[in-house]
Amino acid sequence: MAGLAALCLAYVFSQFYRSFLAVLTPALAADLDMTKAQLSLASGLWFAAFALMQFAVGVALDRVGPRRTTTLFMFVAAAGAFLFAAAWSPVAIIVAMALIGAGCAPVLMASYYIIARNFDAARFALLASVFIGIGNLGNIIGAAPMAAAAEAFGWRPTVAALGLVTALVALAIFAAVRDPERIDDPDGPPGFSGFIALMRIRALWFIIPLTLVYYATAGGIRGLWTGPFLAEAYGADALVIGQVTLAMALAMAIGSFVWGPLDNWLNTRKWIIVSGVAVAIVACTFLALFPQSGIAAVTVALVAIGAACVGYGVLTAHSKSFMPPALIGRGVTLMNFFSIGGVALMQMITGALVTATADPADPVRAYHYLFGFYALMLAAALAVYLFSRDARPRGPGRPEGL
């Protein structure tokens, strides 16, 4: 349990680093002249680097184990934080975010790997969701507390201190994590070919499109667009932005704990996810149609998106149920690639969309298109997901892999 506790602390930092950029938007624009497009690129590259590293992480988890894999990567994240603190230009910030994203890549997947190997399969969604819920404290720290720390001490010393703590967490992982016994399957696909074998599993085809856009909606809106939206639509300052993003982060944390036990209570995974996505579509549609309905109303909609789009533990359990045991490490990282890669892709697309539709005379115009785009992508992915086969954690219809 000490190893999972160390990994959970690392996941707090992973969540923090993917979201703290939103509250630093005004400071980075003032100190380094970063544009919205550059901020979008920096945020997108965090997720792109994170996603691309999933292939190496998947093989390393199955072949090397989570202990050494996660330790090494977390030192890379610490180096990225130090570069961020010393950044002299927008390019340095962009490179730093890519390093941090790559460094955080194995944290959640190492935890999933240990949970999948050491605990009953029917409890996977619950334990994974609890882990995500605790990790979402990083989203909370990356909101109002980060804004207050940057205001009091300056953003450079604050990020440098976080880099030091990240390095200490890497040492804690090395000391506390114990690798599960390795599974050797002489007939199984070796190395990267395991990903090809996973992609041949037809049941995953109906889950992957939703995996691409599900977390990307909450992650993108919370991590990048809430700040600019509130600043341009309502003239909000850093503290107000911090308070709203804090509310969204709290919703994401609480929502994770709520989602976790539902699959066993209701004996379904598919229809839990369907209900959450439907809520997110309604909230995004509301923001697209009524972005100036008042800061209280838009905060409620943002909170609804945060709470509705954090059932990732249940969605992962749904996909994991169709994977052979020898490919669990590569399987969960493959799905994480699509999840985080979806965030990166959506960040870059939405950055271009907002830039293309921006109107100086009507600063809110771009956000009609932004939130409408999120609603449309969720609806399209949900239409495919409806054809997926359910993976009930107990009773008839339970997949053979469980």
XYZ file of C-alpha atoms in Angstrom:
402
model
C 0.000 0.000 0.000
C 2.949 2.341 0.577
C 3.825 1.984 -3.101
C 0.301 2.908 -4.197
C 0.376 5.861 -1.798
C 3.594 7.121 -3.423
C 2.104 6.663 -6.880
C -1.059 8.441 -5.781
C 1.020 11.427 -4.660
C 2.744 11.394 -8.036
C -0.661 11.361 -9.711
C -1.628 14.466 -7.726
C 1.314 16.180 -9.409
C 0.338 14.760 -12.807
C -3.117 16.272 -12.458
C -1.656 19.545 -11.210
C 0.776 19.899 -14.105
C -1.908 19.334 -16.716
C -4.113 22.102 -15.306
C -1.979 24.806 -13.655
C -1.344 26.633 -16.929
C -4.874 28.078 -16.895
C -4.294 30.264 -13.823
C -0.849 31.391 -15.054
C -2.284 32.668 -18.337
C -2.227 36.378 -17.331
C 1.307 36.168 -15.856
C 2.798 34.339 -18.830
C 1.137 36.745 -21.247
C 2.538 39.721 -19.318
C 6.057 38.389 -18.617
C 6.784 36.395 -21.770
C 4.253 37.825 -24.246
C 2.701 34.395 -24.759
C -0.280 34.404 -27.084
C -3.390 32.230 -26.777
C -2.132 30.099 -29.657
C 1.209 29.540 -27.873
C -0.553 28.700 -24.618
C -2.764 26.255 -26.485
C 0.309 24.693 -28.113
C 2.092 24.381 -24.752
C -0.915 22.724 -23.161
C -1.453 20.518 -26.195
C 2.179 19.379 -26.260
C 1.956 18.355 -22.592
C -0.781 15.928 -23.586
C 0.901 14.964 -26.877
C 4.167 14.033 -25.135
C 2.221 12.199 -22.438
C 0.245 10.274 -25.049
C 3.196 9.340 -27.274
C 5.126 7.977 -24.304
C 2.320 5.530 -23.530
C 3.704 2.999 -26.020
C 7.104 2.898 -24.337
C 5.443 2.926 -20.918
C 3.176 -0.004 -21.825
C 6.073 -2.199 -22.888
C 8.142 -1.120 -19.858
C 5.339 -1.968 -17.420
C 4.957 -5.480 -18.840
C 8.725 -6.081 -19.194
C 10.504 -3.909 -16.580
C 7.811 -3.190 -14.013
C 6.241 -0.017 -12.596
C 8.929 0.818 -10.000
C 11.886 1.714 -12.217
C 9.691 2.941 -15.047
C 7.852 5.528 -12.969
C 10.915 6.668 -11.029
C 12.877 7.513 -14.167
C 9.992 9.329 -15.811
C 9.214 11.417 -12.722
C 12.770 12.776 -12.742
C 12.093 13.928 -16.314
C 8.971 15.741 -15.049
C 11.052 17.456 -12.353
C 13.557 18.616 -14.985
C 10.687 20.061 -17.021
C 9.409 21.977 -13.990
C 12.852 23.498 -13.410
C 13.016 24.559 -17.068
C 9.545 26.104 -16.771
C 10.641 28.120 -13.725
C 13.702 29.421 -15.585
C 11.918 30.000 -18.921
C 13.109 33.028 -20.879
C 10.721 32.731 -23.836
C 7.465 31.091 -24.927
C 9.506 28.351 -26.641
C 11.086 27.402 -23.311
C 7.635 27.123 -21.717
C 6.454 24.918 -24.594
C 9.495 22.607 -24.299
C 9.122 22.495 -20.503
C 5.475 21.471 -20.766
C 6.416 18.686 -23.192
C 9.043 17.369 -20.753
C 6.620 17.479 -17.837
C 3.973 15.679 -19.893
C 6.413 12.940 -20.880
C 7.557 12.590 -17.279
C 4.040 12.147 -15.925
C 3.169 9.510 -18.548
C 3.510 6.296 -16.493
C 2.036 7.364 -13.142
C -1.634 6.426 -13.517
C -0.899 3.438 -15.731
C 1.612 2.022 -13.236
C -1.100 2.277 -10.593
C -3.664 0.612 -12.870
C -1.160 -2.144 -13.608
C -0.634 -2.846 -9.897
C -4.368 -2.706 -9.163
C -5.148 -5.048 -12.086
C -2.490 -7.535 -10.982
C -2.995 -7.443 -7.200
C -6.759 -6.954 -6.709
C -9.995 -8.654 -7.769
C -11.025 -7.639 -11.293
C -14.561 -6.663 -10.226
C -13.069 -4.001 -7.933
C -10.939 -2.397 -10.651
C -13.349 0.452 -11.483
C -13.844 1.298 -7.794
C -10.138 1.341 -6.922
C -9.174 3.135 -10.130
C -11.840 5.793 -9.566
C -10.773 6.326 -5.949
C -7.208 6.741 -7.180
C -8.361 9.294 -9.761
C -10.464 11.092 -7.146
C -7.493 11.516 -4.816
C -5.287 12.498 -7.734
C -7.740 15.209 -8.690
C -6.538 17.089 -5.622
C -3.864 18.204 -8.079
C -6.570 19.954 -10.087
C -7.669 21.685 -6.890
C -4.124 22.753 -6.009
C -3.681 23.950 -9.586
C -6.625 26.345 -9.242
C -7.050 28.955 -6.476
C -4.088 27.743 -4.335
C -1.730 27.988 -7.315
C -3.080 31.422 -8.190
C -2.559 32.575 -4.585
C 0.982 31.130 -4.421
C 1.963 32.726 -7.728
C 0.558 36.035 -6.505
C 2.400 35.847 -3.179
C 5.778 34.386 -4.215
C 5.879 34.777 -7.992
C 5.250 32.046 -10.522
C 8.925 31.207 -11.052
C 9.828 30.385 -7.404
C 6.537 28.527 -7.001
C 7.126 26.253 -10.000
C 10.777 25.706 -9.002
C 9.671 24.529 -5.540
C 7.176 22.171 -7.186
C 9.973 20.748 -9.336
C 11.993 19.971 -6.208
C 9.034 18.196 -4.586
C 8.478 16.229 -7.807
C 12.055 14.922 -7.606
C 11.454 13.880 -3.983
C 8.301 12.018 -5.037
C 10.363 10.131 -7.645
C 12.692 8.977 -4.852
C 9.691 7.913 -2.739
C 8.388 5.778 -5.628
C 11.759 4.067 -5.991
C 11.805 3.286 -2.267
C 8.184 2.176 -1.789
C 6.819 0.568 -4.974
C 7.048 -3.219 -5.325
C 6.678 -4.745 -8.793
C 4.067 -7.503 -9.252
C 5.411 -10.825 -10.466
C 6.020 -10.651 -14.179
C 3.734 -12.678 -16.495
C 5.621 -14.424 -19.284
C 3.472 -15.666 -22.140
C 5.732 -17.413 -24.693
C 2.877 -17.508 -27.184
C 1.883 -13.878 -26.659
C 2.975 -10.986 -28.888
C 6.319 -9.502 -27.782
C 7.076 -5.817 -27.231
C 5.287 -3.285 -29.388
C 3.526 -5.970 -31.429
C 1.229 -6.376 -28.425
C -0.414 -3.090 -29.391
C -1.269 -4.519 -32.810
C -2.825 -7.549 -31.138
C -4.905 -5.251 -28.923
C -6.138 -3.251 -31.902
C -7.481 -6.479 -33.402
C -9.924 -6.818 -30.489
C -13.179 -5.716 -32.129
C -14.894 -4.840 -28.827
C -12.405 -1.995 -28.321
C -13.292 -0.322 -31.612
C -16.585 0.967 -30.215
C -14.930 2.290 -27.045
C -11.919 4.075 -28.552
C -13.801 7.023 -30.185
C -15.382 7.977 -26.856
C -12.045 7.503 -25.106
C -10.623 10.106 -27.501
C -13.053 12.860 -26.526
C -14.435 11.945 -23.081
C -11.711 13.173 -20.734
C -10.523 15.618 -23.425
C -13.665 17.677 -22.861
C -13.178 18.248 -19.126
C -9.378 18.296 -19.387
C -9.343 20.840 -22.199
C -11.994 23.149 -20.797
C -10.637 22.985 -17.238
C -6.966 23.092 -18.158
C -6.967 25.702 -20.930
C -10.192 27.432 -21.899
C -11.879 28.354 -18.621
C -9.349 31.124 -17.967
C -9.539 32.898 -21.346
C -13.329 32.392 -21.519
C -14.002 33.991 -18.141
C -11.481 36.774 -18.772
C -12.969 37.718 -22.141
C -16.651 37.114 -21.433
C -16.739 38.511 -17.883
C -13.498 40.437 -17.358
C -12.510 37.965 -14.619
C -9.121 38.333 -12.940
C -6.769 35.518 -11.847
C -8.454 35.054 -8.463
C -11.941 34.716 -9.965
C -10.618 32.316 -12.575
C -8.941 30.374 -9.773
C -12.204 30.149 -7.833
C -14.196 28.880 -10.822
C -11.537 26.378 -11.845
C -11.370 25.278 -8.196
C -15.110 24.574 -8.267
C -14.662 22.556 -11.450
C -11.704 20.694 -9.940
C -13.717 19.845 -6.825
C -16.497 18.517 -9.038
C -13.984 16.346 -10.887
C -12.588 14.980 -7.619
C -15.980 14.286 -6.032
C -17.327 12.898 -9.296
C -14.516 10.345 -9.423
C -15.494 8.962 -6.023
C -19.167 8.813 -7.080
C -18.438 7.037 -10.373
C -16.233 4.357 -8.782
C -18.784 2.096 -7.029
C -21.596 2.552 -9.548
C -20.586 -0.306 -11.856
C -20.942 -2.875 -9.063
C -24.085 -1.284 -7.657
C -25.833 -1.121 -11.026
C -24.016 -4.078 -12.642
C -23.223 -2.126 -15.796
C -20.373 -0.062 -17.116
C -21.680 0.981 -20.502
C -24.843 2.729 -19.323
C -23.071 4.575 -16.514
C -20.781 6.148 -19.102
C -23.682 6.893 -21.451
C -25.495 8.859 -18.748
C -22.398 10.914 -17.912
C -21.697 11.769 -21.543
C -25.314 12.869 -22.001
C -24.954 15.331 -19.102
C -21.745 16.708 -20.604
C -23.390 17.193 -24.005
C -26.233 19.179 -22.418
C -23.800 21.371 -20.453
C -21.577 22.061 -23.474
C -24.622 22.882 -25.591
C -25.826 25.338 -22.939
C -22.437 27.099 -22.915
C -22.415 27.217 -26.722
C -25.865 28.809 -26.884
C -25.720 31.008 -23.769
C -22.080 31.866 -22.943
C -23.111 35.188 -21.368
C -25.927 33.867 -19.203
C -24.103 35.010 -16.055
C -20.995 33.817 -14.253
C -23.037 31.746 -11.789
C -24.860 29.895 -14.580
C -21.731 29.186 -16.614
C -19.942 28.013 -13.460
C -22.730 25.483 -12.874
C -22.356 24.264 -16.463
C -18.567 23.993 -16.108
C -18.977 22.091 -12.838
C -21.425 19.713 -14.553
C -18.880 19.032 -17.313
C -16.181 18.343 -14.720
C -18.372 15.931 -12.743
C -19.716 14.162 -15.846
C -16.411 13.537 -17.622
C -14.401 11.823 -14.884
C -15.768 8.291 -15.162
C -12.492 7.307 -16.780
C -11.946 4.509 -14.270
C -15.235 2.921 -15.347
C -14.428 3.422 -19.033
C -10.998 1.843 -18.506
C -12.591 -1.092 -16.670
C -14.960 -1.508 -19.624
C -12.086 -1.739 -22.103
C -9.794 -3.765 -19.799
C -12.383 -6.509 -19.543
C -11.660 -7.494 -23.161
C -7.838 -7.651 -22.761
C -5.734 -10.774 -22.059
C -3.775 -10.683 -18.755
C -0.329 -10.720 -20.411
C -1.207 -7.500 -22.257
C -2.685 -5.521 -19.355
C 0.224 -3.071 -19.169
C 0.124 -2.376 -22.883
C -3.676 -2.483 -22.892
C -4.285 0.207 -20.291
C -1.557 2.395 -21.773
C -3.061 2.002 -25.254
C -6.396 3.297 -23.984
C -4.592 6.049 -22.107
C -2.851 6.984 -25.336
C -6.215 7.546 -26.965
C -7.516 9.420 -23.920
C -4.577 11.785 -23.494
C -3.866 11.911 -27.211
C -7.453 13.032 -27.601
C -6.791 15.900 -25.216
C -3.728 16.950 -27.206
C -5.600 16.735 -30.495
C -8.605 18.608 -29.138
C -6.376 21.307 -27.599
C -4.709 21.976 -30.925
C -7.962 21.897 -32.884
C -9.761 24.160 -30.423
C -6.802 26.548 -30.364
C -7.030 26.899 -34.123
C -10.832 27.140 -33.929
C -10.792 29.957 -31.374
C -8.119 31.823 -33.328
C -10.060 31.468 -36.594
C -13.397 32.574 -35.143
C -12.106 35.358 -32.871
C -13.719 38.769 -33.365
C -12.243 41.774 -31.484
C -15.646 43.457 -31.591
C -17.333 40.371 -30.097
C -14.870 38.462 -27.833
C -17.513 35.867 -26.924
C -18.160 34.810 -30.523
C -15.318 32.262 -30.566
C -16.704 30.513 -27.488
C -20.016 29.752 -29.212
C -17.993 27.678 -31.658
C -15.667 26.252 -29.000
C -18.334 24.770 -26.743
C -20.445 23.734 -29.719
C -17.476 21.794 -31.066
C -17.088 19.914 -27.766
C -20.808 19.061 -27.743
C -20.680 17.806 -31.341
C -17.604 15.603 -30.746
C -19.152 14.043 -27.639
C -22.393 13.319 -29.462
C -20.603 11.676 -32.406
C -18.469 9.474 -30.122
C -21.484 8.529 -28.030
C -23.316 7.390 -31.169
C -20.507 4.869 -31.814
C -20.214 3.822 -28.156
C -23.892 2.866 -28.063
C -22.996 -0.136 -30.239
C -20.412 -1.413 -27.709
C -20.881 -4.611 -25.710
C -21.418 -4.029 -21.999
C -18.922 -5.487 -19.498
C -20.910 -6.318 -16.393
C -18.703 -6.772 -13.299
C -20.936 -9.583 -12.004
C -23.626 -11.942 -13.266
C -24.567 -12.907 -16.849
C -22.781 -11.163 -19.666
C -19.519 -10.793 -17.780
C -16.641 -10.941 -20.326
C -14.468 -14.045 -20.231
C -11.343 -11.931 -19.660
C -12.580 -11.159 -16.171
